[in-house]
Amino acid sequence: MSGTREQTREPTATHPDRTGHDPAPARPRRPKGRGLAYALVAPGALYLLLVFCSIILLLLSYSLRTERTSRLFAPFDLGTWHRLLDDAYTVDVLWTTLRVGVLVAVLSVLVAYPIAWCLLRVRRWWLFGLLMFAVFSPILISVVVRSYGWMLLLAPGGLLHGPLGSWLYHEPGVVLALVHVELPFAIVPLLGSLRSLPDGVLEAAADLGASPWRRLRSVLLPLTMPGVIASLQLVFALTVSAFATPSLLGGGRVAVLAQSVYQNIQQLQWPLAAAQALVLLAVALVVLAVFNRLGRLTDVRHRASATEKGEVQA
């Protein structure tokens, strides 16, 4: 009986074939639904790619000319790019746009993180639904209406005019309003990241004697860093392309690149507007890549420190 059991336990062992060579290992089978998933995703992906590439080519075509014409093809000229790169005002507007975008992204994540954490700690379903409605209800209101609301709060006679009255028509007022506008979009990735935490990981860290600050710095933040990076990227992308809030709260004193593009379109300066739009897109992609790179470096350092601690304990 023991011999038969041993024979039945070893059917998967590989034996050399007649030529004396070991047979090649079997290739893992692909999931059956992968082809169907590709077929479902392909139409939407191709449509988005086609629209995006068409817009980029159109902007590039308009930027490589100097004459004001709506024709698709015009004489090739780099004068618009020379004018743009030599303009100190455009550089200043670009710097303001990047500064406001990074500041709003960081402040939004700092405010959204404890809100997302508190939402997940609520146990009663009706209270959770009420809080979720309170957090995400501003999305149902137009951005213009919310910006006008902040103007009334900061204007003379408003509730916040006393301590924050000097912020209206200045950069702090624009940042404050943009943080409120983009806050729901910062909470969504953080909620998904916090939901994916392993069960009992914080309790285990507390049982090992970690303080609340140590648990936040060494356990919670590294595990939720993908959500933090996604939140930063989403808020930054929405902020640098914002137009209504900087226009209303800035009052013409806080100029951002999206506003400059709109003004050039109104003045029929289509080549300059196209060049500015391409610069805004390129700079935004570079900053998003930097955010992604920082997140990967943080993850690598966390894994390396965890490995070193495990070797020391061993």
PDB file of C-alpha atoms in Angstrom:
ATOM      1  CA  MET A   1       0.000   0.000   0.000  1.00  0.00           C
ATOM      2  CA  SER A   2       2.802   2.437   0.831  1.00  0.00           C
ATOM      3  CA  GLY A   3       4.376   1.825  -2.579  1.00  0.00           C
ATOM      4  CA  THR A   4       1.091   2.555  -4.323  1.00  0.00           C
ATOM      5  CA  ARG A   5       0.625   5.757  -2.351  1.00  0.00           C
ATOM      6  CA  GLU A   6       4.128   6.908  -3.242  1.00  0.00           C
ATOM      7  CA  GLN A   7       3.444   6.170  -6.903  1.00  0.00           C
ATOM      8  CA  THR A   8       0.189   8.108  -6.864  1.00  0.00           C
ATOM      9  CA  ARG A   9       1.892  11.128  -5.252  1.00  0.00           C
ATOM     10  CA  GLU A  10       4.529  11.463  -7.979  1.00  0.00           C
ATOM     11  CA  PRO A  11       2.626  11.726 -11.280  1.00  0.00           C
ATOM     12  CA  THR A  12       3.829  15.306 -11.894  1.00  0.00           C
ATOM     13  CA  ALA A  13       7.552  14.520 -11.811  1.00  0.00           C
ATOM     14  CA  THR A  14       9.325  15.135 -15.095  1.00  0.00           C
ATOM     15  CA  HIS A  15      11.211  12.237 -16.632  1.00  0.00           C
ATOM     16  CA  PRO A  16      13.653  12.346 -19.502  1.00  0.00           C
ATOM     17  CA  ASP A  17      12.279  11.378 -22.881  1.00  0.00           C
ATOM     18  CA  ARG A  18      13.761   8.764 -25.201  1.00  0.00           C
ATOM     19  CA  THR A  19      16.489  11.130 -26.363  1.00  0.00           C
ATOM     20  CA  GLY A  20      17.704  11.564 -22.789  1.00  0.00           C
ATOM     21  CA  HIS A  21      16.657  15.257 -22.469  1.00  0.00           C
ATOM     22  CA  ASP A  22      14.196  16.657 -19.997  1.00  0.00           C
ATOM     23  CA  PRO A  23      10.959  17.825 -21.603  1.00  0.00           C
ATOM     24  CA  ALA A  24      10.330  21.587 -21.683  1.00  0.00           C
ATOM     25  CA  PRO A  25       8.114  22.817 -18.856  1.00  0.00           C
ATOM     26  CA  ALA A  26       4.536  23.473 -19.782  1.00  0.00           C
ATOM     27  CA  ARG A  27       3.678  27.105 -20.467  1.00  0.00           C
ATOM     28  CA  PRO A  28       1.131  28.679 -18.148  1.00  0.00           C
ATOM     29  CA  ARG A  29      -2.236  29.004 -19.740  1.00  0.00           C
ATOM     30  CA  ARG A  30      -3.605  32.463 -20.332  1.00  0.00           C
ATOM     31  CA  PRO A  31      -6.882  33.374 -18.701  1.00  0.00           C
ATOM     32  CA  LYS A  32      -9.782  32.622 -20.976  1.00  0.00           C
ATOM     33  CA  GLY A  33     -11.394  36.031 -20.466  1.00  0.00           C
ATOM     34  CA  ARG A  34      -8.362  38.101 -21.461  1.00  0.00           C
ATOM     35  CA  GLY A  35      -9.265  38.208 -25.155  1.00  0.00           C
ATOM     36  CA  LEU A  36     -12.807  39.277 -24.317  1.00  0.00           C
ATOM     37  CA  ALA A  37     -11.480  41.999 -21.997  1.00  0.00           C
ATOM     38  CA  TYR A  38      -9.190  43.319 -24.747  1.00  0.00           C
ATOM     39  CA  ALA A  39     -12.099  43.321 -27.192  1.00  0.00           C
ATOM     40  CA  LEU A  40     -14.276  45.305 -24.794  1.00  0.00           C
ATOM     41  CA  VAL A  41     -11.591  47.853 -23.930  1.00  0.00           C
ATOM     42  CA  ALA A  42     -10.201  48.316 -27.454  1.00  0.00           C
ATOM     43  CA  PRO A  43     -13.014  50.488 -28.967  1.00  0.00           C
ATOM     44  CA  GLY A  44     -13.001  53.029 -26.141  1.00  0.00           C
ATOM     45  CA  ALA A  45      -9.202  53.098 -25.924  1.00  0.00           C
ATOM     46  CA  LEU A  46      -8.824  53.580 -29.679  1.00  0.00           C
ATOM     47  CA  TYR A  47     -11.415  56.361 -29.670  1.00  0.00           C
ATOM     48  CA  LEU A  48      -9.683  58.244 -26.845  1.00  0.00           C
ATOM     49  CA  LEU A  49      -6.286  57.749 -28.463  1.00  0.00           C
ATOM     50  CA  LEU A  50      -7.564  58.984 -31.815  1.00  0.00           C
ATOM     51  CA  VAL A  51      -9.160  62.103 -30.302  1.00  0.00           C
ATOM     52  CA  PHE A  52      -6.091  62.880 -28.190  1.00  0.00           C
ATOM     53  CA  CYS A  53      -3.632  62.474 -31.062  1.00  0.00           C
ATOM     54  CA  SER A  54      -5.862  64.531 -33.382  1.00  0.00           C
ATOM     55  CA  ILE A  55      -6.009  67.392 -30.877  1.00  0.00           C
ATOM     56  CA  ILE A  56      -2.244  67.321 -30.309  1.00  0.00           C
ATOM     57  CA  LEU A  57      -1.533  67.352 -34.051  1.00  0.00           C
ATOM     58  CA  LEU A  58      -3.991  70.202 -34.547  1.00  0.00           C
ATOM     59  CA  LEU A  59      -2.411  72.269 -31.760  1.00  0.00           C
ATOM     60  CA  LEU A  60       1.046  71.535 -33.152  1.00  0.00           C
ATOM     61  CA  SER A  61      -0.077  72.642 -36.599  1.00  0.00           C
ATOM     62  CA  TYR A  62      -1.464  75.936 -35.264  1.00  0.00           C
ATOM     63  CA  SER A  63       1.629  76.610 -33.147  1.00  0.00           C
ATOM     64  CA  LEU A  64       3.985  76.276 -36.124  1.00  0.00           C
ATOM     65  CA  ARG A  65       2.611  79.372 -37.821  1.00  0.00           C
ATOM     66  CA  THR A  66       2.354  83.101 -37.179  1.00  0.00           C
ATOM     67  CA  GLU A  67      -0.587  84.193 -39.290  1.00  0.00           C
ATOM     68  CA  ARG A  68      -4.110  84.311 -37.854  1.00  0.00           C
ATOM     69  CA  THR A  69      -5.950  81.768 -39.937  1.00  0.00           C
ATOM     70  CA  SER A  70      -8.180  78.789 -39.260  1.00  0.00           C
ATOM     71  CA  ARG A  71      -6.733  76.802 -42.160  1.00  0.00           C
ATOM     72  CA  LEU A  72      -5.343  73.411 -41.217  1.00  0.00           C
ATOM     73  CA  PHE A  73      -2.210  73.913 -43.324  1.00  0.00           C
ATOM     74  CA  ALA A  74      -0.294  77.175 -43.340  1.00  0.00           C
ATOM     75  CA  PRO A  75       3.296  78.281 -44.011  1.00  0.00           C
ATOM     76  CA  PHE A  76       5.735  76.777 -41.517  1.00  0.00           C
ATOM     77  CA  ASP A  77       7.103  79.367 -39.085  1.00  0.00           C
ATOM     78  CA  LEU A  78       8.749  79.121 -35.644  1.00  0.00           C
ATOM     79  CA  GLY A  79       8.115  82.753 -34.816  1.00  0.00           C
ATOM     80  CA  THR A  80       5.342  81.905 -32.359  1.00  0.00           C
ATOM     81  CA  TRP A  81       7.613  79.630 -30.336  1.00  0.00           C
ATOM     82  CA  HIS A  82      10.399  82.234 -30.293  1.00  0.00           C
ATOM     83  CA  ARG A  83       7.922  84.816 -29.071  1.00  0.00           C
ATOM     84  CA  LEU A  84       6.591  82.485 -26.407  1.00  0.00           C
ATOM     85  CA  LEU A  85       9.956  81.387 -25.033  1.00  0.00           C
ATOM     86  CA  ASP A  86      11.340  84.924 -24.972  1.00  0.00           C
ATOM     87  CA  ASP A  87       8.295  86.366 -23.199  1.00  0.00           C
ATOM     88  CA  ALA A  88       8.976  86.966 -19.483  1.00  0.00           C
ATOM     89  CA  TYR A  89       5.247  87.328 -18.794  1.00  0.00           C
ATOM     90  CA  THR A  90       4.540  83.800 -20.072  1.00  0.00           C
ATOM     91  CA  VAL A  91       7.310  82.385 -17.885  1.00  0.00           C
ATOM     92  CA  ASP A  92       5.866  84.176 -14.869  1.00  0.00           C
ATOM     93  CA  VAL A  93       2.358  82.890 -15.647  1.00  0.00           C
ATOM     94  CA  LEU A  94       3.706  79.346 -16.038  1.00  0.00           C
ATOM     95  CA  TRP A  95       5.508  79.564 -12.697  1.00  0.00           C
ATOM     96  CA  THR A  96       2.321  80.825 -11.003  1.00  0.00           C
ATOM     97  CA  THR A  97       0.348  77.964 -12.533  1.00  0.00           C
ATOM     98  CA  LEU A  98       2.817  75.342 -11.301  1.00  0.00           C
ATOM     99  CA  ARG A  99       3.081  76.899  -7.846  1.00  0.00           C
ATOM    100  CA  VAL A 100      -0.683  77.036  -7.379  1.00  0.00           C
ATOM    101  CA  GLY A 101      -1.101  73.502  -8.750  1.00  0.00           C
ATOM    102  CA  VAL A 102       1.472  71.934  -6.419  1.00  0.00           C
ATOM    103  CA  LEU A 103       0.243  73.912  -3.414  1.00  0.00           C
ATOM    104  CA  VAL A 104      -3.405  72.995  -3.993  1.00  0.00           C
ATOM    105  CA  ALA A 105      -2.504  69.324  -4.542  1.00  0.00           C
ATOM    106  CA  VAL A 106      -0.500  69.080  -1.310  1.00  0.00           C
ATOM    107  CA  LEU A 107      -3.064  70.967   0.788  1.00  0.00           C
ATOM    108  CA  SER A 108      -5.951  68.934  -0.660  1.00  0.00           C
ATOM    109  CA  VAL A 109      -4.249  65.646   0.233  1.00  0.00           C
ATOM    110  CA  LEU A 110      -3.417  66.882   3.742  1.00  0.00           C
ATOM    111  CA  VAL A 111      -7.076  67.769   4.301  1.00  0.00           C
ATOM    112  CA  ALA A 112      -8.510  64.743   2.488  1.00  0.00           C
ATOM    113  CA  TYR A 113      -6.424  62.081   4.256  1.00  0.00           C
ATOM    114  CA  PRO A 114      -7.965  62.470   7.747  1.00  0.00           C
ATOM    115  CA  ILE A 115     -11.415  62.886   6.193  1.00  0.00           C
ATOM    116  CA  ALA A 116     -11.052  59.606   4.269  1.00  0.00           C
ATOM    117  CA  TRP A 117      -9.747  57.889   7.398  1.00  0.00           C
ATOM    118  CA  CYS A 118     -12.670  59.108   9.501  1.00  0.00           C
ATOM    119  CA  LEU A 119     -15.172  58.061   6.838  1.00  0.00           C
ATOM    120  CA  LEU A 120     -13.876  54.500   6.925  1.00  0.00           C
ATOM    121  CA  ARG A 121     -14.046  54.407  10.738  1.00  0.00           C
ATOM    122  CA  VAL A 122     -17.779  55.152  10.752  1.00  0.00           C
ATOM    123  CA  ARG A 123     -19.725  51.962  11.492  1.00  0.00           C
ATOM    124  CA  ARG A 124     -23.329  53.104  11.119  1.00  0.00           C
ATOM    125  CA  TRP A 125     -24.444  52.926   7.528  1.00  0.00           C
ATOM    126  CA  TRP A 126     -26.819  55.886   7.703  1.00  0.00           C
ATOM    127  CA  LEU A 127     -24.149  58.131   9.227  1.00  0.00           C
ATOM    128  CA  PHE A 128     -21.640  56.983   6.623  1.00  0.00           C
ATOM    129  CA  GLY A 129     -24.080  57.795   3.823  1.00  0.00           C
ATOM    130  CA  LEU A 130     -24.841  61.203   5.327  1.00  0.00           C
ATOM    131  CA  LEU A 131     -21.138  62.071   5.605  1.00  0.00           C
ATOM    132  CA  MET A 132     -20.449  60.862   2.078  1.00  0.00           C
ATOM    133  CA  PHE A 133     -23.260  63.062   0.783  1.00  0.00           C
ATOM    134  CA  ALA A 134     -21.888  66.051   2.690  1.00  0.00           C
ATOM    135  CA  VAL A 135     -18.381  65.481   1.293  1.00  0.00           C
ATOM    136  CA  PHE A 136     -19.333  64.855  -2.341  1.00  0.00           C
ATOM    137  CA  SER A 137     -22.386  67.106  -2.677  1.00  0.00           C
ATOM    138  CA  PRO A 138     -20.292  70.094  -3.862  1.00  0.00           C
ATOM    139  CA  ILE A 139     -19.651  68.172  -7.099  1.00  0.00           C
ATOM    140  CA  LEU A 140     -23.351  68.594  -7.911  1.00  0.00           C
ATOM    141  CA  ILE A 141     -22.946  72.386  -7.875  1.00  0.00           C
ATOM    142  CA  SER A 142     -21.290  74.303 -10.695  1.00  0.00           C
ATOM    143  CA  VAL A 143     -17.712  75.449 -10.193  1.00  0.00           C
ATOM    144  CA  VAL A 144     -18.775  78.975 -11.088  1.00  0.00           C
ATOM    145  CA  VAL A 145     -21.421  78.970  -8.352  1.00  0.00           C
ATOM    146  CA  ARG A 146     -18.929  77.721  -5.770  1.00  0.00           C
ATOM    147  CA  SER A 147     -16.402  80.336  -6.815  1.00  0.00           C
ATOM    148  CA  TYR A 148     -19.008  83.080  -6.478  1.00  0.00           C
ATOM    149  CA  GLY A 149     -19.809  81.689  -3.035  1.00  0.00           C
ATOM    150  CA  TRP A 150     -16.186  82.091  -1.969  1.00  0.00           C
ATOM    151  CA  MET A 151     -16.184  85.620  -3.376  1.00  0.00           C
ATOM    152  CA  LEU A 152     -19.179  86.479  -1.178  1.00  0.00           C
ATOM    153  CA  LEU A 153     -17.505  84.929   1.877  1.00  0.00           C
ATOM    154  CA  LEU A 154     -14.275  86.884   1.370  1.00  0.00           C
ATOM    155  CA  ALA A 155     -15.842  90.136   0.154  1.00  0.00           C
ATOM    156  CA  PRO A 156     -16.591  93.067   2.507  1.00  0.00           C
ATOM    157  CA  GLY A 157     -19.540  92.058   4.685  1.00  0.00           C
ATOM    158  CA  GLY A 158     -18.844  88.349   4.217  1.00  0.00           C
ATOM    159  CA  LEU A 159     -18.361  85.861   7.031  1.00  0.00           C
ATOM    160  CA  LEU A 160     -14.636  85.496   6.356  1.00  0.00           C
ATOM    161  CA  HIS A 161     -13.836  89.073   5.441  1.00  0.00           C
ATOM    162  CA  GLY A 162     -12.438  89.874   8.886  1.00  0.00           C
ATOM    163  CA  PRO A 163      -9.615  87.296   9.126  1.00  0.00           C
ATOM    164  CA  LEU A 164      -9.268  86.503   5.404  1.00  0.00           C
ATOM    165  CA  GLY A 165     -10.475  89.653   3.679  1.00  0.00           C
ATOM    166  CA  SER A 166      -7.067  90.417   2.192  1.00  0.00           C
ATOM    167  CA  TRP A 167      -7.063  87.047   0.389  1.00  0.00           C
ATOM    168  CA  LEU A 168      -9.705  88.079  -2.143  1.00  0.00           C
ATOM    169  CA  TYR A 169      -8.211  88.817  -5.589  1.00  0.00           C
ATOM    170  CA  HIS A 170      -4.886  87.403  -4.417  1.00  0.00           C
ATOM    171  CA  GLU A 171      -3.224  84.011  -4.664  1.00  0.00           C
ATOM    172  CA  PRO A 172      -4.205  82.745  -1.154  1.00  0.00           C
ATOM    173  CA  GLY A 173      -7.891  83.226  -1.986  1.00  0.00           C
ATOM    174  CA  VAL A 174      -7.482  81.317  -5.244  1.00  0.00           C
ATOM    175  CA  VAL A 175      -5.694  78.470  -3.440  1.00  0.00           C
ATOM    176  CA  LEU A 176      -8.368  78.342  -0.713  1.00  0.00           C
ATOM    177  CA  ALA A 177     -11.212  78.113  -3.222  1.00  0.00           C
ATOM    178  CA  LEU A 178      -9.402  75.540  -5.376  1.00  0.00           C
ATOM    179  CA  VAL A 179      -8.759  73.296  -2.368  1.00  0.00           C
ATOM    180  CA  HIS A 180     -12.494  73.297  -1.666  1.00  0.00           C
ATOM    181  CA  VAL A 181     -13.298  72.619  -5.332  1.00  0.00           C
ATOM    182  CA  GLU A 182     -10.819  69.752  -5.719  1.00  0.00           C
ATOM    183  CA  LEU A 183     -11.247  68.175  -2.267  1.00  0.00           C
ATOM    184  CA  PRO A 184     -13.773  65.472  -3.331  1.00  0.00           C
ATOM    185  CA  PHE A 185     -11.423  64.344  -6.108  1.00  0.00           C
ATOM    186  CA  ALA A 186      -8.627  63.996  -3.552  1.00  0.00           C
ATOM    187  CA  ILE A 187     -10.749  61.860  -1.226  1.00  0.00           C
ATOM    188  CA  VAL A 188     -11.747  59.214  -3.795  1.00  0.00           C
ATOM    189  CA  PRO A 189      -8.269  57.664  -4.403  1.00  0.00           C
ATOM    190  CA  LEU A 190      -7.494  57.813  -0.676  1.00  0.00           C
ATOM    191  CA  LEU A 191     -10.692  55.936   0.172  1.00  0.00           C
ATOM    192  CA  GLY A 192      -9.764  53.151  -2.225  1.00  0.00           C
ATOM    193  CA  SER A 193      -6.237  52.931  -0.850  1.00  0.00           C
ATOM    194  CA  LEU A 194      -7.390  52.866   2.772  1.00  0.00           C
ATOM    195  CA  ARG A 195      -9.985  50.198   2.006  1.00  0.00           C
ATOM    196  CA  SER A 196      -7.246  47.906   0.678  1.00  0.00           C
ATOM    197  CA  LEU A 197      -5.300  47.890   3.952  1.00  0.00           C
ATOM    198  CA  PRO A 198      -4.765  44.408   5.416  1.00  0.00           C
ATOM    199  CA  ASP A 199      -7.048  43.620   8.318  1.00  0.00           C
ATOM    200  CA  GLY A 200      -5.511  44.209  11.727  1.00  0.00           C
ATOM    201  CA  VAL A 201      -2.238  45.697  10.477  1.00  0.00           C
ATOM    202  CA  LEU A 202      -2.524  48.792  12.682  1.00  0.00           C
ATOM    203  CA  GLU A 203      -3.641  46.723  15.662  1.00  0.00           C
ATOM    204  CA  ALA A 204      -0.626  44.480  15.183  1.00  0.00           C
ATOM    205  CA  ALA A 205       1.680  47.506  15.107  1.00  0.00           C
ATOM    206  CA  ALA A 206       0.071  48.801  18.312  1.00  0.00           C
ATOM    207  CA  ASP A 207       0.532  45.423  19.998  1.00  0.00           C
ATOM    208  CA  LEU A 208       4.226  45.607  19.110  1.00  0.00           C
ATOM    209  CA  GLY A 209       4.485  48.902  20.976  1.00  0.00           C
ATOM    210  CA  ALA A 210       4.379  51.394  18.091  1.00  0.00           C
ATOM    211  CA  SER A 211       3.121  54.843  19.008  1.00  0.00           C
ATOM    212  CA  PRO A 212       0.316  56.489  16.965  1.00  0.00           C
ATOM    213  CA  TRP A 213       2.841  58.685  15.139  1.00  0.00           C
ATOM    214  CA  ARG A 214       5.056  55.644  14.423  1.00  0.00           C
ATOM    215  CA  ARG A 215       2.065  53.711  13.105  1.00  0.00           C
ATOM    216  CA  LEU A 216       1.179  56.613  10.811  1.00  0.00           C
ATOM    217  CA  ARG A 217       4.732  57.143   9.550  1.00  0.00           C
ATOM    218  CA  SER A 218       5.947  53.535   9.266  1.00  0.00           C
ATOM    219  CA  VAL A 219       2.771  51.558   8.527  1.00  0.00           C
ATOM    220  CA  LEU A 220      -0.183  53.611   7.332  1.00  0.00           C
ATOM    221  CA  LEU A 221       1.509  56.088   4.993  1.00  0.00           C
ATOM    222  CA  PRO A 222       3.755  53.552   3.175  1.00  0.00           C
ATOM    223  CA  LEU A 223       0.842  51.177   2.619  1.00  0.00           C
ATOM    224  CA  THR A 224      -1.425  53.933   1.300  1.00  0.00           C
ATOM    225  CA  MET A 225       1.239  55.749  -0.716  1.00  0.00           C
ATOM    226  CA  PRO A 226      -0.265  54.662  -4.098  1.00  0.00           C
ATOM    227  CA  GLY A 227      -3.506  56.384  -3.125  1.00  0.00           C
ATOM    228  CA  VAL A 228      -1.632  59.490  -1.992  1.00  0.00           C
ATOM    229  CA  ILE A 229       0.281  59.695  -5.290  1.00  0.00           C
ATOM    230  CA  ALA A 230      -2.908  59.138  -7.308  1.00  0.00           C
ATOM    231  CA  SER A 231      -4.658  61.865  -5.330  1.00  0.00           C
ATOM    232  CA  LEU A 232      -1.778  64.304  -5.864  1.00  0.00           C
ATOM    233  CA  GLN A 233      -1.697  63.600  -9.584  1.00  0.00           C
ATOM    234  CA  LEU A 234      -5.462  63.950 -10.039  1.00  0.00           C
ATOM    235  CA  VAL A 235      -5.741  67.194  -8.086  1.00  0.00           C
ATOM    236  CA  PHE A 236      -2.693  68.704  -9.776  1.00  0.00           C
ATOM    237  CA  ALA A 237      -3.991  67.865 -13.258  1.00  0.00           C
ATOM    238  CA  LEU A 238      -7.374  69.415 -12.475  1.00  0.00           C
ATOM    239  CA  THR A 239      -5.842  72.502 -10.849  1.00  0.00           C
ATOM    240  CA  VAL A 240      -3.408  73.499 -13.592  1.00  0.00           C
ATOM    241  CA  SER A 241      -6.258  73.346 -16.113  1.00  0.00           C
ATOM    242  CA  ALA A 242      -8.722  75.273 -13.906  1.00  0.00           C
ATOM    243  CA  PHE A 243     -10.096  78.438 -15.443  1.00  0.00           C
ATOM    244  CA  ALA A 244     -13.244  79.693 -13.685  1.00  0.00           C
ATOM    245  CA  THR A 245     -11.969  79.772 -10.096  1.00  0.00           C
ATOM    246  CA  PRO A 246      -8.660  81.595 -10.799  1.00  0.00           C
ATOM    247  CA  SER A 247     -10.491  84.058 -13.037  1.00  0.00           C
ATOM    248  CA  LEU A 248     -13.142  84.939 -10.435  1.00  0.00           C
ATOM    249  CA  LEU A 249     -11.108  84.737  -7.217  1.00  0.00           C
ATOM    250  CA  GLY A 250      -7.982  86.176  -8.817  1.00  0.00           C
ATOM    251  CA  GLY A 251      -9.733  89.209 -10.245  1.00  0.00           C
ATOM    252  CA  GLY A 252      -7.146  89.556 -13.010  1.00  0.00           C
ATOM    253  CA  ARG A 253      -4.255  89.763 -10.531  1.00  0.00           C
ATOM    254  CA  VAL A 254      -3.565  86.009 -10.398  1.00  0.00           C
ATOM    255  CA  ALA A 255      -2.885  84.935 -13.985  1.00  0.00           C
ATOM    256  CA  VAL A 256      -2.666  81.232 -14.806  1.00  0.00           C
ATOM    257  CA  LEU A 257      -1.837  79.613 -18.126  1.00  0.00           C
ATOM    258  CA  ALA A 258      -5.360  78.339 -18.836  1.00  0.00           C
ATOM    259  CA  GLN A 259      -6.668  81.884 -18.474  1.00  0.00           C
ATOM    260  CA  SER A 260      -3.964  83.190 -20.802  1.00  0.00           C
ATOM    261  CA  VAL A 261      -4.901  80.585 -23.419  1.00  0.00           C
ATOM    262  CA  TYR A 262      -8.541  81.680 -23.230  1.00  0.00           C
ATOM    263  CA  GLN A 263      -7.618  85.354 -23.620  1.00  0.00           C
ATOM    264  CA  ASN A 264      -5.463  84.628 -26.663  1.00  0.00           C
ATOM    265  CA  ILE A 265      -8.306  82.670 -28.258  1.00  0.00           C
ATOM    266  CA  GLN A 266     -10.635  85.632 -27.704  1.00  0.00           C
ATOM    267  CA  GLN A 267      -8.102  87.919 -29.411  1.00  0.00           C
ATOM    268  CA  LEU A 268      -7.770  85.433 -32.310  1.00  0.00           C
ATOM    269  CA  GLN A 269      -4.166  84.710 -31.351  1.00  0.00           C
ATOM    270  CA  TRP A 270      -4.628  81.037 -32.211  1.00  0.00           C
ATOM    271  CA  PRO A 271      -0.945  80.186 -32.822  1.00  0.00           C
ATOM    272  CA  LEU A 272       0.098  81.615 -29.452  1.00  0.00           C
ATOM    273  CA  ALA A 273      -2.815  79.914 -27.670  1.00  0.00           C
ATOM    274  CA  ALA A 274      -1.912  76.560 -29.253  1.00  0.00           C
ATOM    275  CA  ALA A 275       1.732  76.909 -28.210  1.00  0.00           C
ATOM    276  CA  GLN A 276       0.728  77.786 -24.635  1.00  0.00           C
ATOM    277  CA  ALA A 277      -1.618  74.794 -24.492  1.00  0.00           C
ATOM    278  CA  LEU A 278       1.175  72.473 -25.607  1.00  0.00           C
ATOM    279  CA  VAL A 279       3.543  73.937 -23.008  1.00  0.00           C
ATOM    280  CA  LEU A 280       0.912  73.467 -20.297  1.00  0.00           C
ATOM    281  CA  LEU A 281       0.364  69.844 -21.334  1.00  0.00           C
ATOM    282  CA  ALA A 282       4.090  69.076 -21.437  1.00  0.00           C
ATOM    283  CA  VAL A 283       4.801  70.661 -18.060  1.00  0.00           C
ATOM    284  CA  ALA A 284       1.821  68.914 -16.471  1.00  0.00           C
ATOM    285  CA  LEU A 285       2.998  65.526 -17.775  1.00  0.00           C
ATOM    286  CA  VAL A 286       6.504  66.142 -16.434  1.00  0.00           C
ATOM    287  CA  VAL A 287       5.204  67.051 -12.965  1.00  0.00           C
ATOM    288  CA  LEU A 288       2.908  64.011 -12.919  1.00  0.00           C
ATOM    289  CA  ALA A 289       5.880  61.809 -13.838  1.00  0.00           C
ATOM    290  CA  VAL A 290       7.883  63.377 -10.985  1.00  0.00           C
ATOM    291  CA  PHE A 291       5.054  62.596  -8.544  1.00  0.00           C
ATOM    292  CA  ASN A 292       4.980  59.009  -9.788  1.00  0.00           C
ATOM    293  CA  ARG A 293       8.761  58.702  -9.469  1.00  0.00           C
ATOM    294  CA  LEU A 294       8.712  60.027  -5.909  1.00  0.00           C
ATOM    295  CA  GLY A 295       6.065  57.479  -5.009  1.00  0.00           C
ATOM    296  CA  ARG A 296       8.179  54.634  -6.392  1.00  0.00           C
ATOM    297  CA  LEU A 297      11.284  55.837  -4.550  1.00  0.00           C
ATOM    298  CA  THR A 298       9.324  56.021  -1.293  1.00  0.00           C
ATOM    299  CA  ASP A 299       8.000  52.500  -1.845  1.00  0.00           C
ATOM    300  CA  VAL A 300      11.487  51.147  -2.578  1.00  0.00           C
ATOM    301  CA  ARG A 301      12.930  52.782   0.542  1.00  0.00           C
ATOM    302  CA  HIS A 302      10.110  51.394   2.675  1.00  0.00           C
ATOM    303  CA  ARG A 303      10.665  47.879   1.371  1.00  0.00           C
ATOM    304  CA  ALA A 304      14.420  48.153   1.879  1.00  0.00           C
ATOM    305  CA  SER A 305      14.014  49.352   5.468  1.00  0.00           C
ATOM    306  CA  ALA A 306      11.492  46.587   6.149  1.00  0.00           C
ATOM    307  CA  THR A 307      13.931  43.993   4.773  1.00  0.00           C
ATOM    308  CA  GLU A 308      16.765  45.353   6.913  1.00  0.00           C
ATOM    309  CA  LYS A 309      14.602  45.254  10.037  1.00  0.00           C
ATOM    310  CA  GLY A 310      13.610  41.678   9.255  1.00  0.00           C
ATOM    311  CA  GLU A 311      17.245  40.637   8.852  1.00  0.00           C
ATOM    312  CA  VAL A 312      18.204  42.340  12.113  1.00  0.00           C
ATOM    313  CA  GLN A 313      15.393  40.627  13.985  1.00  0.00           C
ATOM    314  CA  ALA A 314      16.364  37.290  12.441  1.00  0.00           C
TER     315      ALA A 314
END
